[in-house]
CSV table of C-alpha atoms in Angstrom, one decimal:
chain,number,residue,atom,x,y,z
A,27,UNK,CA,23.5,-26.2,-6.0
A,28,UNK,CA,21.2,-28.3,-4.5
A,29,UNK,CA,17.7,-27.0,-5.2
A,30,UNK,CA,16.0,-29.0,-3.4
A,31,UNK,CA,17.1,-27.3,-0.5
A,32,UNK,CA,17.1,-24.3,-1.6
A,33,UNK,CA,14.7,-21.7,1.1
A,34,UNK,CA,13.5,-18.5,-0.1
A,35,UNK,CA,12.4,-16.2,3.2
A,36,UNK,CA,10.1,-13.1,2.1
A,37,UNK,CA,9.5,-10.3,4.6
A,38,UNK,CA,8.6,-6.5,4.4
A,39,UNK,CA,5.9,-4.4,5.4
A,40,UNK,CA,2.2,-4.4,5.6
A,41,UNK,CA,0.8,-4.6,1.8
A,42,UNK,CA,4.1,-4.0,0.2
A,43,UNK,CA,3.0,-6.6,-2.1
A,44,UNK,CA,5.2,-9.9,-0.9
A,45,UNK,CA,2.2,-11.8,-2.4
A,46,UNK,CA,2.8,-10.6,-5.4
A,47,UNK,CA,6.8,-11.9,-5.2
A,48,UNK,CA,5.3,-15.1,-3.9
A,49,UNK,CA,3.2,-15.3,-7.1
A,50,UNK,CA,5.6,-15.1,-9.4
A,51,UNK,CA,8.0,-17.9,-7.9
A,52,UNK,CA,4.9,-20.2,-7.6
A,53,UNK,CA,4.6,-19.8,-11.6
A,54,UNK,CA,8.2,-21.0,-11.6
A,55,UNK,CA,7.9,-24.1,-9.5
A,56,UNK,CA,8.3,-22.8,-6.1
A,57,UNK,CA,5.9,-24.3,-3.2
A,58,UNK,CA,4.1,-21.9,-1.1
A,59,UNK,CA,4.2,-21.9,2.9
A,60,UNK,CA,2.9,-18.5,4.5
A,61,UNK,CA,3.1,-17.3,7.9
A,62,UNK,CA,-1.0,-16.2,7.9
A,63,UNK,CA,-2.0,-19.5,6.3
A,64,UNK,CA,-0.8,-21.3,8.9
A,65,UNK,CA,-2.2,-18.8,11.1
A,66,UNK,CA,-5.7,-18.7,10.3
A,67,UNK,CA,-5.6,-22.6,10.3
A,68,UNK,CA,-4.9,-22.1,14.3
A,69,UNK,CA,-8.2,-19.4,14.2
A,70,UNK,CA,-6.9,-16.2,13.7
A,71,UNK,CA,-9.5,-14.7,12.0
A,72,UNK,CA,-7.9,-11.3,11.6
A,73,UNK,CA,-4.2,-8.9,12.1
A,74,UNK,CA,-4.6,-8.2,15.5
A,75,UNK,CA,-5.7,-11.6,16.3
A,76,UNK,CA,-3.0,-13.2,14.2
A,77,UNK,CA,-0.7,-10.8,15.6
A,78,UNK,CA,-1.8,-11.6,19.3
A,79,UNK,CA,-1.2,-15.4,18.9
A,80,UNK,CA,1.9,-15.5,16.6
A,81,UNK,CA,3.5,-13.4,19.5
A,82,UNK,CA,2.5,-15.9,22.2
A,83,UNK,CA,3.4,-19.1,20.0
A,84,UNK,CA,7.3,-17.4,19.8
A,85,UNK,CA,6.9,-16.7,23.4
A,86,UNK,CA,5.8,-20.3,24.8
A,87,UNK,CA,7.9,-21.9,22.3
A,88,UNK,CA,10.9,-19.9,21.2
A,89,UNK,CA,11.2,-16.7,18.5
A,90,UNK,CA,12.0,-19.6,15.4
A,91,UNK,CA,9.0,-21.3,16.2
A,92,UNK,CA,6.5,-21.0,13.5
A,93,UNK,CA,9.2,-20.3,10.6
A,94,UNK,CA,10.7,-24.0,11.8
A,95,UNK,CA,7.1,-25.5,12.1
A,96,UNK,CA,6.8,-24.3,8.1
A,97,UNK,CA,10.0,-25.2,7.6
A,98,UNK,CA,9.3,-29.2,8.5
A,99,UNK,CA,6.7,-28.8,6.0
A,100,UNK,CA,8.5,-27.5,3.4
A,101,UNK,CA,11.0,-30.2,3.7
A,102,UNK,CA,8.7,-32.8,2.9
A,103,UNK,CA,8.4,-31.4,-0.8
A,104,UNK,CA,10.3,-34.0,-3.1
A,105,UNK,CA,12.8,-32.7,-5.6
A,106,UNK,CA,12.5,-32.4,-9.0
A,107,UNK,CA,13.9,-31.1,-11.3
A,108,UNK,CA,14.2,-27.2,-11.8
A,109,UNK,CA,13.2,-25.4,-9.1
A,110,UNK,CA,10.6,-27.5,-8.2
A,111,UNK,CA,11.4,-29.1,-4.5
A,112,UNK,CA,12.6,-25.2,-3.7
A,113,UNK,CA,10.5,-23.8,-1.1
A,114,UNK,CA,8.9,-20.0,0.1
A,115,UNK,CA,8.4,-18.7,3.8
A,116,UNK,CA,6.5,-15.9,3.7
A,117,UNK,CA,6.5,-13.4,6.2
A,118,UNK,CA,9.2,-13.9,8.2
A,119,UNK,CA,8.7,-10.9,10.7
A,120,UNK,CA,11.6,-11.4,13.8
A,121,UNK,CA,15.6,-12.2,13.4
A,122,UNK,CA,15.1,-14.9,15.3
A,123,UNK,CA,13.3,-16.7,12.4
A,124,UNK,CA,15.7,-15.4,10.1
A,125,UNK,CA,18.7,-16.6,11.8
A,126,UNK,CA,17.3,-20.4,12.7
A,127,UNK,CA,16.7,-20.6,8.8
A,128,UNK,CA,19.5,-19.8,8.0
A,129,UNK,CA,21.7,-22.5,9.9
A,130,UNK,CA,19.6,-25.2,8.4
A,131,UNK,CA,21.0,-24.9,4.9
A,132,UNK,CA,20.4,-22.9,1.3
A,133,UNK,CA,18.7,-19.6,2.5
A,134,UNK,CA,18.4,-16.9,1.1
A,135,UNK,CA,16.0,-13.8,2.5
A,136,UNK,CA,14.3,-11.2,-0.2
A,137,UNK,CA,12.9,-7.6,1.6
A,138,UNK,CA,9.9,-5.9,-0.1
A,139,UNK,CA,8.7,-2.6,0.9
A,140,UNK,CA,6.6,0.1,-1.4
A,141,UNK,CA,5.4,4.1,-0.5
A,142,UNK,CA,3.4,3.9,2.7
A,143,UNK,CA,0.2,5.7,1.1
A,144,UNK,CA,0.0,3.1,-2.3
A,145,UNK,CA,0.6,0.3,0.2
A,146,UNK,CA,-2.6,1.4,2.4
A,147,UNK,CA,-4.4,2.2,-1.2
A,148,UNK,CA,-3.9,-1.2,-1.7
A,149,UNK,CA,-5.5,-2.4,1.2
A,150,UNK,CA,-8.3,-0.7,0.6
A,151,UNK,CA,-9.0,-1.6,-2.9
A,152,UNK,CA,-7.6,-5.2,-2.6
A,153,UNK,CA,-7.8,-6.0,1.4
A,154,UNK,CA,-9.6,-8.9,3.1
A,155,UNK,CA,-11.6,-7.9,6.3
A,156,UNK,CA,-8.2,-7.3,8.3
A,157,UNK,CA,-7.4,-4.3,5.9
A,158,UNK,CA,-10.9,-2.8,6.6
A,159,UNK,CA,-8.9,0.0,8.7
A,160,UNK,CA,-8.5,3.6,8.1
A,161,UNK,CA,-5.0,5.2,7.0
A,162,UNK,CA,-4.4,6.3,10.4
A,163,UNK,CA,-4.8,2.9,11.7
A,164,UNK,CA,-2.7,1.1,8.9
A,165,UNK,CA,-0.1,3.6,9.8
A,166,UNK,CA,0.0,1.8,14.0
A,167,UNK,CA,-0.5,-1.3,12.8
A,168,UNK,CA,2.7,-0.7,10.4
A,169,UNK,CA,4.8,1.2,13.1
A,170,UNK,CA,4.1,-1.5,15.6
A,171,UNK,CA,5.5,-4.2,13.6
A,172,UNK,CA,8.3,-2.5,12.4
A,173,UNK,CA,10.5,-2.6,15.7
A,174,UNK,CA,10.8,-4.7,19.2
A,175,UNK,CA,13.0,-5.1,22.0
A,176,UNK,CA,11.3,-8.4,22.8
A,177,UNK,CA,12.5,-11.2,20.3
A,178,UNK,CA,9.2,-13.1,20.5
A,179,UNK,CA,7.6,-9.8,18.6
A,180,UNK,CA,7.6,-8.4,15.1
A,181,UNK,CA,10.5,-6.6,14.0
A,182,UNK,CA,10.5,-6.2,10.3
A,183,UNK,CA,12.4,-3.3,10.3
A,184,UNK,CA,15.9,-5.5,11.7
A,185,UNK,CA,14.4,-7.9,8.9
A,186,UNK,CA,14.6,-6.3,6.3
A,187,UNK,CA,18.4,-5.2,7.2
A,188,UNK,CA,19.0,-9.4,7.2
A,189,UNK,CA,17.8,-9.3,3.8
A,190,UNK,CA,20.1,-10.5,0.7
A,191,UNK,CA,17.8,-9.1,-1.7
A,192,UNK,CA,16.0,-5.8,-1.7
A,193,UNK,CA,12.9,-5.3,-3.8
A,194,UNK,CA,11.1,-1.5,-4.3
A,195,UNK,CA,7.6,-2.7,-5.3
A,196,UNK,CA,5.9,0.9,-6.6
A,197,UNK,CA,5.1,-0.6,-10.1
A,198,UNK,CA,1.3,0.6,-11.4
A,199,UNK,CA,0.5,-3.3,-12.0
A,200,UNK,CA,1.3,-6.6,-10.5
A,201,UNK,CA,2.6,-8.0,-13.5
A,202,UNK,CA,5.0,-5.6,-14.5
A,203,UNK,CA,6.6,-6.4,-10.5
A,204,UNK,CA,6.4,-9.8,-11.2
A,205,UNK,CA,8.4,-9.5,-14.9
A,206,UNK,CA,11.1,-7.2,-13.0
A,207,UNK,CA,11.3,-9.2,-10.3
A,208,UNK,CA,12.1,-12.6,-11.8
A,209,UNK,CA,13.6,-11.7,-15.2
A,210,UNK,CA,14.6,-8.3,-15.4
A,211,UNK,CA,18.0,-6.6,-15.5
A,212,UNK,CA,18.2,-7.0,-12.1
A,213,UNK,CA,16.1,-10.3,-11.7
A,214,UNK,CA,16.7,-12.1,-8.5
A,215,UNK,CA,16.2,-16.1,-10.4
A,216,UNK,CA,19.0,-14.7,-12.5
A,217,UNK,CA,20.9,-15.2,-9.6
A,218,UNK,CA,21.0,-18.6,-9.8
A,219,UNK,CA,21.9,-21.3,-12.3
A,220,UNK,CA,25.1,-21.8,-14.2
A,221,UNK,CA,24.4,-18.5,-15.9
A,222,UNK,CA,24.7,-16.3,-13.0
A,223,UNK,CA,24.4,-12.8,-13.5
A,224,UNK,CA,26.9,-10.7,-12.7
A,225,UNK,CA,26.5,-7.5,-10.3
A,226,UNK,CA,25.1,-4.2,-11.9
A,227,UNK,CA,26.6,-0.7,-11.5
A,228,UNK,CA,23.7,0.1,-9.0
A,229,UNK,CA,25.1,-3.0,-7.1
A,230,UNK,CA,28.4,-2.4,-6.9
A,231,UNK,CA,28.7,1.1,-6.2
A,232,UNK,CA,25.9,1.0,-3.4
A,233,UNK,CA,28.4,-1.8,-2.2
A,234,UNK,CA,31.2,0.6,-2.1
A,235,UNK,CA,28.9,3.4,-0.3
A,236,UNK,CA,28.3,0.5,2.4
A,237,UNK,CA,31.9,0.1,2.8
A,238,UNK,CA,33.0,3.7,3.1
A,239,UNK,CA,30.6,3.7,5.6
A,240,UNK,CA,32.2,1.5,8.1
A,241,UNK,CA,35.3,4.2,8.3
A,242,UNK,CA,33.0,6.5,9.9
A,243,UNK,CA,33.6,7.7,13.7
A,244,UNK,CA,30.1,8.9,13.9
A,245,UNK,CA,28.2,7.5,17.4
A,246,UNK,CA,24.9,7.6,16.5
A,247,UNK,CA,24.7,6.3,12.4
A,248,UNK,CA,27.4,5.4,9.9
A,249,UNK,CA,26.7,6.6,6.5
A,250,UNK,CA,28.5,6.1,3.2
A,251,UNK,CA,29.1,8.0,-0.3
A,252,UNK,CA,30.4,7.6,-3.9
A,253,UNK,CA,30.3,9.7,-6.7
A,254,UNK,CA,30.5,8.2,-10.3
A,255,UNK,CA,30.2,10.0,-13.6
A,256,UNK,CA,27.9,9.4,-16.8
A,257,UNK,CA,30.9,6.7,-17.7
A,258,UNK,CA,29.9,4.9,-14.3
A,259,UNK,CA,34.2,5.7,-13.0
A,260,UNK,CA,33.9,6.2,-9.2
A,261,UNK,CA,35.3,9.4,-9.2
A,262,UNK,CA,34.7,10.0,-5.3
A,263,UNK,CA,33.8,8.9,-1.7
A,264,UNK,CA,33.0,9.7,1.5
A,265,UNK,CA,31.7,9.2,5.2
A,266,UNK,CA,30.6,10.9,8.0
A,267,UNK,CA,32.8,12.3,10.6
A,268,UNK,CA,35.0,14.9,12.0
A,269,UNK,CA,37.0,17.4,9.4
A,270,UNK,CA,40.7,16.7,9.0
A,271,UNK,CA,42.7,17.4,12.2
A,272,UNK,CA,39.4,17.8,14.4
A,273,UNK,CA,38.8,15.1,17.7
A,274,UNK,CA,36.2,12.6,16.7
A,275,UNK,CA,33.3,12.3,19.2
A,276,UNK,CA,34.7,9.6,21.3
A,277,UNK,CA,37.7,10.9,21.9
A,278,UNK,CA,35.8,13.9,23.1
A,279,UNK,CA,33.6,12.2,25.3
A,280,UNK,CA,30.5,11.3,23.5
A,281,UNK,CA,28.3,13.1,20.9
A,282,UNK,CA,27.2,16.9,22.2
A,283,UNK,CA,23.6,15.8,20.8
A,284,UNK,CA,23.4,12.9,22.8
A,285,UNK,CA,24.6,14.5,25.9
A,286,UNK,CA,21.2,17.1,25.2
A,287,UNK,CA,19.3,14.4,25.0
A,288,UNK,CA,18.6,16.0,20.8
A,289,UNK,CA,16.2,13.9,19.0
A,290,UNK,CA,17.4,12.1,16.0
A,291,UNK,CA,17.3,14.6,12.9
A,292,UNK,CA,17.3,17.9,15.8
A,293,UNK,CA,19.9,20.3,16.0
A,294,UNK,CA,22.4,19.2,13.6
A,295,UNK,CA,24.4,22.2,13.8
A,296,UNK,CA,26.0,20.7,17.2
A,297,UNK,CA,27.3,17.9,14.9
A,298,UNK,CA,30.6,17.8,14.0
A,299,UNK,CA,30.8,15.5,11.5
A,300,UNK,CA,30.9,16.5,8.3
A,301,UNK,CA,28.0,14.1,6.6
A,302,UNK,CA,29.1,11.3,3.9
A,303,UNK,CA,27.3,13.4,1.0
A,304,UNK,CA,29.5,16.7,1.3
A,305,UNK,CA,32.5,14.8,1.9
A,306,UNK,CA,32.3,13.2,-1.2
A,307,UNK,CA,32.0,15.9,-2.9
A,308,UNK,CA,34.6,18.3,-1.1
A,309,UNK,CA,36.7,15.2,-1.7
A,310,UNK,CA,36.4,15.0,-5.6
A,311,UNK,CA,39.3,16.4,-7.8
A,312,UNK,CA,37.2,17.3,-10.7
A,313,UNK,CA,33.7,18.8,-11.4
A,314,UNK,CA,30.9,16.5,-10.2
A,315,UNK,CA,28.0,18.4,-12.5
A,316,UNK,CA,25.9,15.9,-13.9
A,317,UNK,CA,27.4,13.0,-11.8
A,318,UNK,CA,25.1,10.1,-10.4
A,319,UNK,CA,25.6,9.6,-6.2
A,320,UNK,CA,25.6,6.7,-4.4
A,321,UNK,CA,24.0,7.1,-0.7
A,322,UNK,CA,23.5,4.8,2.4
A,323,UNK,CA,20.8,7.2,3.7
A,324,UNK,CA,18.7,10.0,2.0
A,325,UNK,CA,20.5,13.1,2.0
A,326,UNK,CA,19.7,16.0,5.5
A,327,UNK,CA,18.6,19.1,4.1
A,328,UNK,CA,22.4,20.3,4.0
A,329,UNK,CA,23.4,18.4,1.9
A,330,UNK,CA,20.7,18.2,-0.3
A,331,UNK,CA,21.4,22.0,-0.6
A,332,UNK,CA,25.4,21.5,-1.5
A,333,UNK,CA,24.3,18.1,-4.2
A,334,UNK,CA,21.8,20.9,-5.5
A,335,UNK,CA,24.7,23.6,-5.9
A,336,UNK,CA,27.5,21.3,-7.1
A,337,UNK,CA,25.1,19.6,-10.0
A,338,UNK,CA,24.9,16.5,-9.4
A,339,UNK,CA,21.6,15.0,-11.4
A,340,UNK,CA,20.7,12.1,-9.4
A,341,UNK,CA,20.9,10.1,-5.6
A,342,UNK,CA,20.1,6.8,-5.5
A,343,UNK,CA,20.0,6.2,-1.9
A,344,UNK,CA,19.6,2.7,0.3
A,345,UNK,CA,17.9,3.5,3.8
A,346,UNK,CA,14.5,5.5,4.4
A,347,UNK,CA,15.7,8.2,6.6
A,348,UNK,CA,13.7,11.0,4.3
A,349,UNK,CA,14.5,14.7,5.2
A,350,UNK,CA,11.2,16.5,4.7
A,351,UNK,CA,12.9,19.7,3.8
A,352,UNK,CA,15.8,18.2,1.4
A,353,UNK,CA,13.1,16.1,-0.5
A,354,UNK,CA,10.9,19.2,-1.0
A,355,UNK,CA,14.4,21.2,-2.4
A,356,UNK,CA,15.8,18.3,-4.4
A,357,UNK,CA,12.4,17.5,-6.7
A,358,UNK,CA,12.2,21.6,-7.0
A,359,UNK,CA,15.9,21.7,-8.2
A,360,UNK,CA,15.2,18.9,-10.7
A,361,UNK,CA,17.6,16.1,-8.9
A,362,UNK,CA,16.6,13.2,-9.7
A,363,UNK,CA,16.0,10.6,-6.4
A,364,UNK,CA,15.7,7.3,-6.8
A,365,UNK,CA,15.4,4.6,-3.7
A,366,UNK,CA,17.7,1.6,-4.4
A,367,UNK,CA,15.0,-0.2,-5.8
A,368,UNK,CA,15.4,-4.1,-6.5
A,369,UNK,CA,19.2,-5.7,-6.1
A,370,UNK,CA,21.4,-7.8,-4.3
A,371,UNK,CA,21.4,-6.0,-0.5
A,372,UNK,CA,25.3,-4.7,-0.1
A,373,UNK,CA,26.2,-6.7,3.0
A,374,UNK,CA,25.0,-10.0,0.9
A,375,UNK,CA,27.5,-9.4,-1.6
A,376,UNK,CA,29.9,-12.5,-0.2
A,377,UNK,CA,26.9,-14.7,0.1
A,378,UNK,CA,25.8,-14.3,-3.7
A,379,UNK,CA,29.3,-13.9,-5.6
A,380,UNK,CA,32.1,-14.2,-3.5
């Protein structure tokens, strides 16, 4: 590996504490190049204002712009030894900037994101004057950087799907997240070096959810399941489409939803697919009570009510679609929910060990 190469890319939402991720590579020999430094040296003095003129820079000069700008600075750095040399670009916030980084060498792209309401708590107890905004306001300012048809615009949503490294930051204290996030079981320098950890069980099954996922007929979102006992032995799987010997949706003419013009998460009785979560557990040959699932997606409330009836004790799921309903029935039935919190993403598998 040549570390003096080497490109670390942070994005994620607003406050989700990519500072903190910064921080703790910094303390490991990491230099520093951010986004709003570079920003505020052009006279943004605040987020709309940086927001405003990051957005016309991509526009008069290309998407990549300001990540390549920080780029040419970052490769002035001189190597040494360790992982000084190594750089950080924080926040990257459009593919563009992702994808031009990428082609010029060692790059590799870590996603942060943390509750909505502790994020906004921590703008107000820890914000400059561009957090000095009330909830309802951080919520716009989130949703409107989170997704855009115009590539010149923030779209950390798409990001974060780019990212080779996922990182659930709701620790009570900075320095716990920065222990976890360089040295811990799942630590992301323990990727690196001739010591190279290998993947964990979390890893490697939410890999296998991601790959079930692609057999799904579904036009509107693939999903993925695996069910693995207290032994960690995959012991089922499943997607989401039609039941055994019914027409998928294409071959149908199109989803019946769609055709109503249904909004997503509406009217899912004129599905019908059978979701990823119940077919891995029609399609087990022995007893899941007590098992651990392995979800692309948060179960709907269906689901959540068959995982709740069959037993199973625990969903670690990757994506933020949340049912309302299901989350209320699952913490009241005792199943334990857990976001994929910090790991290797599952489509970055071939990038890190393969």
């Amino acid at each position: 590996m040549k570390r003096g190469n080497l490109i670390i890319g942070i994005t994620g939402t607003i406050r989700s504490g990519k500072g903190t991720l910064v921080n703790a590579l910094t303390n490991k020999g990491f230099h520093h190049f951010s986004f709003r430094k570079y920003l505020e040296d052009l006279g943004a003095r605040n987020r709309d204002e940086m927001v405003e003129l990051a957005n016309r820079l991509r526009k008069e000069h290309g998407p990549s712009y300001i990540a390549e700008q920080l780029f040419a600075q970052a490769q002035k750095i001189s190597i040494e030894p360790g992982f000084k040399g190594a750089s950080i670009i924080e926040s990257l916030r459009t593919p563009g900037e992702i994808k031009a980084l990428r082609e010029k060498g060692e790059f590799y792209l870590i996603a942060v994101d943390a509750p909505l309401k502790e994020r906004y708590d921590r703008a107000v107890k820890e914000g400059s004057s561009t957090d000095n905004i009330t909830f309802e306001e951080f919520k716009e300012h989130d949703q409107r950087e989170m997704a855009s048809d115009d590539p010149t615009k923030q779209n950390i949503s798409d990001c974060m799907q780019e990212a080779d490294y996922l990182f659930w930051n709701d620790y009570e204290t900075k320095e716990k997240a920065e222990t976890e996030f360089t040295s811990g079981k799942y630590g992301f320098l323990n990727l690196f070096g001739n010591n190279k950890r290998r993947p964990t069980f979390d890893e490697v099954f939410m890999r296998q959810a991601v790959e079930w996922s692609s057999r799904s007929t579904c036009l509107s979102r693939h999903t993925g399941a695996v069910i693995v006992d207290e032994d960690n032995t995959l012991i089922s799987q499943g997607y989401n489409g039609a039941p055994r010997g019914v027409m998928h949706c294409e071959d149908r003419g199109g989803c019946e939803r769609r055709k109503r013009n249904i909004p997503s998460g509406e009217r899912l009785e004129l599905c019908f697919a059978v979701h990823a979560e119940a077919n891995a557990i029609l399609n087990s040959k022995q007893p899941v009570v007590g098992a651990t699932m392995y979800a692309t997606n948060h179960p709907c409330n269906d689901c959540s009510k068959v995982i709740i009836q069959k037993g199973i004790k625990k969903v670690i799921y990757l994506g933020n679609y949340v049912s309302e309903l299901g989350e209320i029935m699952l913490e009241e039935a005792g199943v334990e929910m857990q976001r994929y919190r910090q790991g290797v993403h599952p489509k970055a598998f071939p990038r890190i060990w393969d």
